[in-house]
Structures are given as structure tokens and as C-alpha cells.
CSV table of C-alpha atoms in Angstrom, one decimal:
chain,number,residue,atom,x,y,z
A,120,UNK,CA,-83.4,55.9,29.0
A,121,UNK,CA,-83.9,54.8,32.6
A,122,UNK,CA,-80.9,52.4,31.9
A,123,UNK,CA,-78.8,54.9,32.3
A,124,UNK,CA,-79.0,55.2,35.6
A,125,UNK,CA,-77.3,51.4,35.5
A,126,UNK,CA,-73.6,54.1,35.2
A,127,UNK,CA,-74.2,55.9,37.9
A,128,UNK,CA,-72.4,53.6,40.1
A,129,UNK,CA,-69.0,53.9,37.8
A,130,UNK,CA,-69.9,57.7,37.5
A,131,UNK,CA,-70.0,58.1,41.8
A,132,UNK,CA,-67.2,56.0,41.9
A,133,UNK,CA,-64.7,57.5,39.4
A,134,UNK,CA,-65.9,60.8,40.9
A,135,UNK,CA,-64.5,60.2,44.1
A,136,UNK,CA,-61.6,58.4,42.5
A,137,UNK,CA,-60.7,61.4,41.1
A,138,UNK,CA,-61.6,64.0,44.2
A,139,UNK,CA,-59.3,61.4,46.6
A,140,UNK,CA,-59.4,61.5,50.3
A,141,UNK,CA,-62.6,59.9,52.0
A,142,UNK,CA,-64.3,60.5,48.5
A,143,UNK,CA,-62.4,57.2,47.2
A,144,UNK,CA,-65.2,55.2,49.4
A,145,UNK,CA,-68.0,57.2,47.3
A,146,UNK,CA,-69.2,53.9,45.6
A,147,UNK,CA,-68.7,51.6,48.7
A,148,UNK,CA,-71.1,54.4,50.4
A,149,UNK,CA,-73.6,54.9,47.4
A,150,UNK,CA,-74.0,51.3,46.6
A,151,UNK,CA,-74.5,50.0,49.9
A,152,UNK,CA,-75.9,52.7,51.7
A,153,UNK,CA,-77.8,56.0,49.7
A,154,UNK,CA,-79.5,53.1,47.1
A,155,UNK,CA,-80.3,50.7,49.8
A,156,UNK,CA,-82.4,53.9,51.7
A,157,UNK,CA,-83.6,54.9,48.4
A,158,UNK,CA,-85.2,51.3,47.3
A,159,UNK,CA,-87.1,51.6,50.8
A,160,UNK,CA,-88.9,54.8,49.7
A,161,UNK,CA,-89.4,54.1,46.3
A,162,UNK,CA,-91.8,52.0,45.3
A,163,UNK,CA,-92.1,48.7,43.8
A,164,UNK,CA,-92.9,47.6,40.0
A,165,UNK,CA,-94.5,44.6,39.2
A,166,UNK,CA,-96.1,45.4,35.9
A,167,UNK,CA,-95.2,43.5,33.1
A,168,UNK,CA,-94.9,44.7,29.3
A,169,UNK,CA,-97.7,44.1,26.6
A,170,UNK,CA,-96.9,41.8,23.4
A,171,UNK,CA,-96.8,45.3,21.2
A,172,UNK,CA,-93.9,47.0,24.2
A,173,UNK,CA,-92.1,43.8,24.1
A,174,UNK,CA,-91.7,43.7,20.6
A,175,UNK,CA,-90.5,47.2,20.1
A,176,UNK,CA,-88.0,47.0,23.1
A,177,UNK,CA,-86.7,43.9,21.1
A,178,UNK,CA,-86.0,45.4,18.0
A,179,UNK,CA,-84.7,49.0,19.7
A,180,UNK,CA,-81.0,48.3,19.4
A,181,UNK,CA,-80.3,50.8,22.4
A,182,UNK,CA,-80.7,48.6,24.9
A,183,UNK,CA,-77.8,46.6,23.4
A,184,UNK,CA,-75.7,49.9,22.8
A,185,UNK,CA,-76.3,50.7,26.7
A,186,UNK,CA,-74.5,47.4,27.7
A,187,UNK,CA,-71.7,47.4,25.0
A,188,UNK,CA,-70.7,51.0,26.1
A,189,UNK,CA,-69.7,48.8,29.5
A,190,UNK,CA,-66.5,48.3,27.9
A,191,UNK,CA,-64.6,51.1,27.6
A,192,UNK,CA,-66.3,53.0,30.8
A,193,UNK,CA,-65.2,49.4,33.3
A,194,UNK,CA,-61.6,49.5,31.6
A,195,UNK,CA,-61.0,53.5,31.4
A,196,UNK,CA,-62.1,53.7,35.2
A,197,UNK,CA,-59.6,51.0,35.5
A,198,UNK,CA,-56.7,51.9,34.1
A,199,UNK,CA,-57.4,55.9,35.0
A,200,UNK,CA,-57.0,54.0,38.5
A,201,UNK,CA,-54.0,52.1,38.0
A,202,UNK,CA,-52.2,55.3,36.8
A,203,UNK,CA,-53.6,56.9,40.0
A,204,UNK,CA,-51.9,54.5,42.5
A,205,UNK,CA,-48.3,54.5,40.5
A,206,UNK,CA,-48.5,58.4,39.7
A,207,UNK,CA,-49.7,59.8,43.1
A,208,UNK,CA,-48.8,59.1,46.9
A,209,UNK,CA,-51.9,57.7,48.0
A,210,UNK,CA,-52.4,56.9,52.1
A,211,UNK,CA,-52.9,53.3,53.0
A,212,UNK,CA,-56.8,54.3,54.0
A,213,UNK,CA,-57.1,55.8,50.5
A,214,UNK,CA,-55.9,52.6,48.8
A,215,UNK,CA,-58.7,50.5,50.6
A,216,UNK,CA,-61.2,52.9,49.2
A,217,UNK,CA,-60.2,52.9,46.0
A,218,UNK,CA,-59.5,49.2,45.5
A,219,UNK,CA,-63.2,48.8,47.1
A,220,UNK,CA,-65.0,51.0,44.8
A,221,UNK,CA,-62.9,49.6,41.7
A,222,UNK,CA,-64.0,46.7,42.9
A,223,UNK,CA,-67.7,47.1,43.1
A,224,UNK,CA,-67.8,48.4,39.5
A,225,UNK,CA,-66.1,45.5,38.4
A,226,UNK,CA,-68.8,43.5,39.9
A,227,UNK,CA,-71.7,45.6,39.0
A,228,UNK,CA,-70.3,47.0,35.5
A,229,UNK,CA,-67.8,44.1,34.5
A,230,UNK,CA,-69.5,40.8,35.6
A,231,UNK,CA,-73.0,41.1,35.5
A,232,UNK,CA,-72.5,43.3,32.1
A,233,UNK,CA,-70.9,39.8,31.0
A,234,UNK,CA,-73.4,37.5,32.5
A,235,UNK,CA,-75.9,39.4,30.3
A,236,UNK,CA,-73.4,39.4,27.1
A,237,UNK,CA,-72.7,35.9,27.8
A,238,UNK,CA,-76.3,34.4,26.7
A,239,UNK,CA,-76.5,36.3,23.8
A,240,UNK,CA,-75.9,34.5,20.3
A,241,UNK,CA,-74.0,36.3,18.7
A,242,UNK,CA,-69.8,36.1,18.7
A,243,UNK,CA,-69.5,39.7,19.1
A,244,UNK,CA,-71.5,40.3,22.2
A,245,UNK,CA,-70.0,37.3,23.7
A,246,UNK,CA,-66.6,38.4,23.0
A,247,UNK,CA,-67.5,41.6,24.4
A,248,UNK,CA,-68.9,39.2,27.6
A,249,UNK,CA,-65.7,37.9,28.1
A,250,UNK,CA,-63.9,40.8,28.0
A,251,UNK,CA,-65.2,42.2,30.8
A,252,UNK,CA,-64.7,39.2,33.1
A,253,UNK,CA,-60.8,39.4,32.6
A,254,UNK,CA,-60.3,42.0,35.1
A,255,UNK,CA,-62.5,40.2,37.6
A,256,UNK,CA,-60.1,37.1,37.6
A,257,UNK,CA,-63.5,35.4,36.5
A,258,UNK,CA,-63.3,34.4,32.2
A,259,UNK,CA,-63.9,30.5,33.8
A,260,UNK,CA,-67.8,32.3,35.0
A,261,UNK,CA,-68.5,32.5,31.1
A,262,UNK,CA,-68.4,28.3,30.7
A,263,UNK,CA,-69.6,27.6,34.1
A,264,UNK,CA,-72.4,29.5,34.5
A,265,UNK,CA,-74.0,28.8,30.9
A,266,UNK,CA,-72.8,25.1,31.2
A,267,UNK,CA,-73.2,25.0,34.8
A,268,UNK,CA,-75.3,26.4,36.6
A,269,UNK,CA,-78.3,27.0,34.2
A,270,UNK,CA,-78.0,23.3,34.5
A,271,UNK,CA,-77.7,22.3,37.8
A,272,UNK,CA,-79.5,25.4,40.0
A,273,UNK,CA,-81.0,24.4,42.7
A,274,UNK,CA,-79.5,21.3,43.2
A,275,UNK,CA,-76.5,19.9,45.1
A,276,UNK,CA,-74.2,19.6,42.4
A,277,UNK,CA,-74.3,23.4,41.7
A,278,UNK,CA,-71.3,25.3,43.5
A,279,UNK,CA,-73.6,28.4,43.0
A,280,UNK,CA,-76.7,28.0,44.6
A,281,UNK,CA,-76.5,28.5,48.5
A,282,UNK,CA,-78.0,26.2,51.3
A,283,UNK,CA,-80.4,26.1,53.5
A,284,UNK,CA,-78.6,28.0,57.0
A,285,UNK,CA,-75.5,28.6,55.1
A,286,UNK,CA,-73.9,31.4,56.0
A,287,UNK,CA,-72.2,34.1,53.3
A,288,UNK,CA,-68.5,33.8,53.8
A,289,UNK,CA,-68.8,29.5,53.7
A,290,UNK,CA,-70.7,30.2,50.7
A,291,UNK,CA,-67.6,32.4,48.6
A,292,UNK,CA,-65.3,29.5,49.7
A,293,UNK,CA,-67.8,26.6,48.4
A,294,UNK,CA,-68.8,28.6,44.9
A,295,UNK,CA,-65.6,29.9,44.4
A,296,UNK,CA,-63.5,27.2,44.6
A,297,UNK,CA,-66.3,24.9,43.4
A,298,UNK,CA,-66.8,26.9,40.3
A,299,UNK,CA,-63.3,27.0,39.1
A,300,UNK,CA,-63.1,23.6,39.1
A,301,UNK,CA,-66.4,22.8,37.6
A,302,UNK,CA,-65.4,25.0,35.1
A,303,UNK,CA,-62.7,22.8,34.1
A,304,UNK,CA,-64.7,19.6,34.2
A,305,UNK,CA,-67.3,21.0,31.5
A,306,UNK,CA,-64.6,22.1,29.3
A,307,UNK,CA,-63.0,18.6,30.0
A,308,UNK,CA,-66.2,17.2,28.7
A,309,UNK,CA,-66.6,19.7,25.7
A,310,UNK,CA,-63.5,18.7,24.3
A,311,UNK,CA,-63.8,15.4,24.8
A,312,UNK,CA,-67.4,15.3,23.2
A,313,UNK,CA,-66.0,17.3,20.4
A,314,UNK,CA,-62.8,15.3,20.2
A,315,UNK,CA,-60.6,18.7,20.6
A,316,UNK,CA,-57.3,18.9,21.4
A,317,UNK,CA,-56.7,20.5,24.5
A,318,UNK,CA,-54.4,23.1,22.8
A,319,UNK,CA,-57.4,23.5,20.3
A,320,UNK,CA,-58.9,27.2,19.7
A,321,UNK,CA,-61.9,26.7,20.9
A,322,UNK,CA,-60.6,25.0,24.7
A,323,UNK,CA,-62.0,28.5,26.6
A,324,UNK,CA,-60.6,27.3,29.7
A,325,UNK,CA,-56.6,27.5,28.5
A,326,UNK,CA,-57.0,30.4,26.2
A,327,UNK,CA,-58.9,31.9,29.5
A,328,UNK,CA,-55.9,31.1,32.1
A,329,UNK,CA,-53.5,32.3,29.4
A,330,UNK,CA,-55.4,35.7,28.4
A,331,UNK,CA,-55.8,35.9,32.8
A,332,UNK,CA,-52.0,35.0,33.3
A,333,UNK,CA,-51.0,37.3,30.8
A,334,UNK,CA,-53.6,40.5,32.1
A,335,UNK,CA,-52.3,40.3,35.7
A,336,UNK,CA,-48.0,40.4,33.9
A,337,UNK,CA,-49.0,43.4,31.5
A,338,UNK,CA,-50.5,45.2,34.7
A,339,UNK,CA,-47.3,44.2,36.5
A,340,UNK,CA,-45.1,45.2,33.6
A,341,UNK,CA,-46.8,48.5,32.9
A,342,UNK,CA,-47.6,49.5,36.6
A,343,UNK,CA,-45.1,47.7,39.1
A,344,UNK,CA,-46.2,45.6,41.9
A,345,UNK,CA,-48.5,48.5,43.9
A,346,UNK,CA,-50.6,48.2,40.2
A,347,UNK,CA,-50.4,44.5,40.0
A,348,UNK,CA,-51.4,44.1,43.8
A,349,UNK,CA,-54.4,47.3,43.3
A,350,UNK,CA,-55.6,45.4,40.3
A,351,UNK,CA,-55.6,42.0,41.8
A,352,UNK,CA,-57.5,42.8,44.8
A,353,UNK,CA,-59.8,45.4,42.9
A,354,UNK,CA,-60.8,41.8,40.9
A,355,UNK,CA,-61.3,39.8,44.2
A,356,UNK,CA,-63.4,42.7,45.4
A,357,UNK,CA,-65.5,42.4,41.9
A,358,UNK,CA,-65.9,38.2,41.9
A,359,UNK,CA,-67.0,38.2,45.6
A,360,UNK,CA,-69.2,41.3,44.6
A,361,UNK,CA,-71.0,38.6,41.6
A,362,UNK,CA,-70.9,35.8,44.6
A,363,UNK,CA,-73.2,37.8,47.2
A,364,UNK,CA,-75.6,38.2,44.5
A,365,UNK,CA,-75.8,34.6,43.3
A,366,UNK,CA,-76.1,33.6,47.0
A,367,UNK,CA,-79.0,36.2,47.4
A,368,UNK,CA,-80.2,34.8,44.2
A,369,UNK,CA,-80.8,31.0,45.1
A,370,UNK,CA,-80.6,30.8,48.8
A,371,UNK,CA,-82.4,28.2,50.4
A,372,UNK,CA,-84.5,26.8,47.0
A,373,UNK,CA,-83.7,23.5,45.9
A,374,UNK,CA,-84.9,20.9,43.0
A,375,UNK,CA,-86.9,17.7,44.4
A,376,UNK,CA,-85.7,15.0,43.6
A,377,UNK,CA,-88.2,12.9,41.2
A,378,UNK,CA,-88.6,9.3,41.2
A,379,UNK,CA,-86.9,8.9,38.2
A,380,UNK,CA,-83.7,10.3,39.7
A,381,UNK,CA,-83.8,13.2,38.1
A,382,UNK,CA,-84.5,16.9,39.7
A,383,UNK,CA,-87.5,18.6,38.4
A,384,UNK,CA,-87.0,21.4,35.7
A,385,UNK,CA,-85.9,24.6,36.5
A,386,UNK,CA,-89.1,26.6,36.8
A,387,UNK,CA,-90.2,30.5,38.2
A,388,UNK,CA,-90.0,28.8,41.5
A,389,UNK,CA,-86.2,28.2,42.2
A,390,UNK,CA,-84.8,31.8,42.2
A,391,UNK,CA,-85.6,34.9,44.1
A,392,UNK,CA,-87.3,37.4,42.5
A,393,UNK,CA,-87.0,41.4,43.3
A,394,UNK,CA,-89.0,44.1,42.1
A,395,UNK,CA,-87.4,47.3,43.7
A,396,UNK,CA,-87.2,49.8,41.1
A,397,UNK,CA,-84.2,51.1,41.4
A,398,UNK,CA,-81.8,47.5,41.8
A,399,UNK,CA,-83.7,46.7,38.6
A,400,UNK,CA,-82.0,49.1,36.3
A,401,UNK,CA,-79.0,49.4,37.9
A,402,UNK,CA,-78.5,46.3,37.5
A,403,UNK,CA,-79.8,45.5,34.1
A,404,UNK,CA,-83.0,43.6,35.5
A,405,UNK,CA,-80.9,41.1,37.2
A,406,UNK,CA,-83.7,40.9,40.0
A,407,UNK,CA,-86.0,39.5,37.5
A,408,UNK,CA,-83.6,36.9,38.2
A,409,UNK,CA,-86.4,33.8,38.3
A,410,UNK,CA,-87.9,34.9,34.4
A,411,UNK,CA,-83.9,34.8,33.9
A,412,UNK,CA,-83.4,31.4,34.8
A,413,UNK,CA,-87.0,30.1,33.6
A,414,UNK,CA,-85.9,31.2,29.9
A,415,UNK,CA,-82.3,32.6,29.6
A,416,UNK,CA,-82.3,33.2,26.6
A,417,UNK,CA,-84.6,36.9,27.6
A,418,UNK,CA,-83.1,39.8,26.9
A,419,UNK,CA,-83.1,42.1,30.1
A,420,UNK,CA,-85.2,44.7,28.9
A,421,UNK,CA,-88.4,42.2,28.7
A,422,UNK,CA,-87.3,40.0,31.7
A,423,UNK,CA,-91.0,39.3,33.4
A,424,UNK,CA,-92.4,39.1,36.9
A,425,UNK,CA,-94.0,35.9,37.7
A,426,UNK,CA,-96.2,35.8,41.0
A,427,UNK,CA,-95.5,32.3,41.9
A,428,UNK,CA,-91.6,33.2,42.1
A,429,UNK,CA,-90.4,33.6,45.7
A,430,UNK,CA,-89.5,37.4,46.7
A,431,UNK,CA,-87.0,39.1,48.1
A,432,UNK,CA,-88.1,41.8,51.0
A,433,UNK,CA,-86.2,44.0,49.8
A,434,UNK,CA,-83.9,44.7,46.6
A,435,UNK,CA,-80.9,43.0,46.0
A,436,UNK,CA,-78.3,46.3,47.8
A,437,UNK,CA,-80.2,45.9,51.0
A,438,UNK,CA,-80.3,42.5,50.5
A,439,UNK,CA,-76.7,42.3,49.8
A,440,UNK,CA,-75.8,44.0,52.8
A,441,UNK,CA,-78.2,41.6,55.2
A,442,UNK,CA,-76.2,38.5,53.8
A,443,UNK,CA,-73.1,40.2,55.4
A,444,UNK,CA,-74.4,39.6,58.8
A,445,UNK,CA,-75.8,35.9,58.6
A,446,UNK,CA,-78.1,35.8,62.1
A,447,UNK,CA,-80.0,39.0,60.4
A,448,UNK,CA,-80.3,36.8,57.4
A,449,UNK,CA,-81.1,34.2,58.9
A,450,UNK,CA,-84.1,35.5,61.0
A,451,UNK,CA,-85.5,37.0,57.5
A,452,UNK,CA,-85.0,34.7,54.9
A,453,UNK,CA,-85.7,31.5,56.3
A,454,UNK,CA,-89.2,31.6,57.0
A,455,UNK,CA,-90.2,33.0,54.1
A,456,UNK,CA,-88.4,29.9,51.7
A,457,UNK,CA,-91.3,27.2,51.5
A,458,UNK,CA,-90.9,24.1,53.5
A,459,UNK,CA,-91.0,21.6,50.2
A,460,UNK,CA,-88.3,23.7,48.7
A,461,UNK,CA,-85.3,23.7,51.8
């Protein structure tokens, strides 16, 4: 039941939503601020589970119940939201507020809900994945990042992992552009490989820019051009939200290169691991991010800690918030990354 605590973010947020005012930045403040000062007092969890207490978290179906519910809580704070900016005179300073804390639910709620959806098996939960990446602007995240990235982390040819001295905000320009168009170049490749048409069904990437194309009307249609301009920003707010984490994720860490001119498989080593008790179920044990990436087919409620993984300082809020200010970053990350890995 700890898990729950993974809403409070979208409970703060729709609180203040709904109290207006300086209250609209209650998520903004909460996420960024009141959990980063509570991760440095509480402590830090490295046990892992027994063979017995994995097995019955596997076969307990509410951990899969806690992530579906993602769905109608992301998309009723949303549109509750939407009706709020073409129903009320908000001021310009409460329209930041809200659009931020939209935003950040989006990101912590929407996307990494999906990112979680999106390596499951079955067509339901990865329907339910990519439903929740459509108000984010990001459905191409669900090919790119399974196709992608699991692929090529760590390396130069992945638009998701960070380099060595490279700031945040060159970072969302490289991944963000660079994953778009990856995106389409695995689909490319699907299709080609599976000889489909590019109109076929199954081509994600047009059904994906129609089903985006047609979100961002409907919100236009429905709520005028203050809703369509609220929700596209809320989703720009949410993907760069998802961005900061992956660049917290695999900053610095890279592949070698073998002799064979291939890059060494993706091991514990090449993601940053985090601990903090209290980023870990609010975010679905996305700081067991390096047991994530060393089998991603884990479900997050028996992701492991591995000792030889690199760690974070501190959890992935604070951490968040140090990547906003790069010479801070800087000055702690870098010498903790191991020479053979820069």
C-alpha cells in the first residue's frame, strides 16, 4: 500500500488546482521542494526481496490495479483543468501555475506510468501505456524507448543518454529532437522488415501523429485556443519533465567499445541507481533504474538493488533540481562517474 503514495503528487496538485491563487503552484512546490527536504531525512533502503516476497508481489494483481488507476486520475485532472481555464478568469501568474503543475503530473503520472505499461506483454496494459503518452505530445516514446534506447543506452547513437559535461537544456534539444526522429527510423525499419504498408495498422508512428494531431483539434474544438495553448504547454512541461529524468538516469556512463566493434552489453553498470525511499514509490521504483535496464522485462514492484551500479547522492527530485543548474551538477556528478566509463 505504500504505492499509494505514488498519487499524492496528482492529489497536491489538483488540490491547489482547485483552491486557485498561489495554491495552483502546490505541485511545482511539493515535488521539487517539500519531497526533496524529505528524501534528505528519511533514510535510505537498499534491501532487496526474498525468492518467497518476490513471488507473491508477482502474482498480487494490485500492484497492476495501482498503475491502471493512472488513467482516469492523469485525464480527469486534465480535463477538470481545461474546464477551469475556459470557465473561470484566471490571472496570467495563475495560468503558469497551473499549466506547471499539470505538467508535472503528466510527467510523473502520464509518462513514467507509460514507460512502465509499455514493457509489459500484454495488449491491454500497453494500450493503456500509450494512452497516457498522448497528452504529453510523446506516443513516438513508446517505439523509441523499447526499440531504442534499451538498445543503444550508453552509447553515442542513443538521443537519450547524456554526455560527459553536457549540460541539461543542450540535453532536451539533442534527446528531443533526436528521439522523434529515431522514432521514425525504427518504425521505418519495422515495416520494412515486416513488409508493411505504411498505411498498415500496425505502423505506430502514423496512427501515433494522427491520434496526436487529432488530441490537440478536439482540445481546440471543445475548449478554444486558451485550452489548446494550456494543454499544449501542460504536455511540453510533462516531456521535458520525462527528459530531466532520463538525463539524471544515464549521465556520464557510456559502453566501451569492444574489439569487435560492438559495445559491451548493457549491464548494472550503465545507469544510475537511487535508493531514497520516498522517489522510489512515488515514482513506481524508477530509481531502481540500472535493475530496469539490466532486465526490463521486471516488474516495478521487484526491481533489485545491485551494489556494483553507480549511485545517485541523492534521489531523483533533488537530483532533478541540481541538473537545472549545470556548474552544481557538474561539481557533484562528475567525479563520482568512473574514469573507464566517461
Amino acid at each position: 500500500m505504500k504505492y499509494l503514495w505514488a498519487y499524492s503528487i496528482p492529489s497536491v496538485g489538483l488540490l491547489g488546482i482547485y483552491c486557485s491563487g498561489v495554491w495552483m503552484y502546490a505541485a511545482l512546490v511539493f515535488s521539487f521542494v517539500i519531497i526533496p527536504i524529505l528524501e534528505l531525512l528519511l533514510p535510505i533502503d537498499a534491501d532487496n526481496y526474498s525468492e518467497s516476497v518476490v513471488e507473491e508481489r508477482l502474482k498480487n494483481k494490485l500492484f497492476d490495479i495501482l498503475l491502471y488507476l493512472n488513467v482516469p486520475l492523469v485525464y480527469g485532472i486534465l480535463f477538470y483543468s481545461l474546464h477551469k481555464v475556459t470557465s473561470s478568469s484566471l490571472t496570467q501568474s495563475e495560468l503558469i501555475g497551473m499549466t506547471l503543475s499539470v505538467g508535472i503530473i503528466l510527467g510523473s503520472n502520464g509518462i513514467n506510468v507509460a514507460h512502465e505499461l509499455g514493457h509489459r506483454t500484454s495488449f491491454l496494459e500497453k494500450m493503456l501505456g500509450k494512452i497516457l503518452l498522448i497528452p504529453s505530445h510523446y506516443t513516438h516514446f513508446f517505439i523509441e524507448h523499447n526499440h531504442g534506447h534499451h538498445l543503444h543506452v550508453s552509447t553515442p547513437e542513443d538521443p537519450s543518454t547524456a554526455k560527459y559535461n553536457q549540460n541539461l537544456y543542450s540535453y532536451w534539444f539533442q534527446t528531443v529532437v533526436g528521439t522523434y526522429k529515431k522514432a521514425w527510423k525504427i518504425q521505418r525499419k519495422l515495416n520494412e522488415v515486416e513488409y508493411r504498408s505504411f498505411f498498415s495498422i500496425k505502423n505506430d508512428m502514423f496512427w501515433f501523429t494522427i491520434i496526436q494531431a487529432s488530441y490537440l483539434v478536439a482540445i481546440y474544438f471543445f475548449f478554444g485556443f486558451n485550452g489548446f495553448l494550456f494543454a499544449t504547454c501542460a504536455g511540453i512541461v510533462g516531456f521535458l519533465l520525462l527528459e530531466t529524468i532520463n538525463y539524471i538516469e544515464h549521465y556520464g556512463l557510456k559502453r566501451n567499445l569492444l574489439p569487435s566493434g560492438r559495445y559491451e552489453r548493457v549491464s548494472e553498470k550503465h545507469s544510475w541507481n537511487s535508493n531514497h525511499v520516498l522517489g522510489r514509490i512515488m515514482l513506481y521504483e524508477l530509481t531502481r533504474h540500472s535493475d530496469h535496464h539490466y532486465k526490463s522485462q521486471k516488474k516495478y514492484q521487484i526491481l533489485e538493488y545491485h551494489d556494483v551500479s553507480p549511485q545517485l547522492p541523492f534521489g531523483y527530485p533533488t537530483s532533478m533540481v541540481l541538473s537545472f543548474i549545470p556548474p552544481l551538477w557538474f561539481g557533484i556528478m562528475n567525479k563520482r562517474i568512473p574514469s573507464e566509463m566517461r
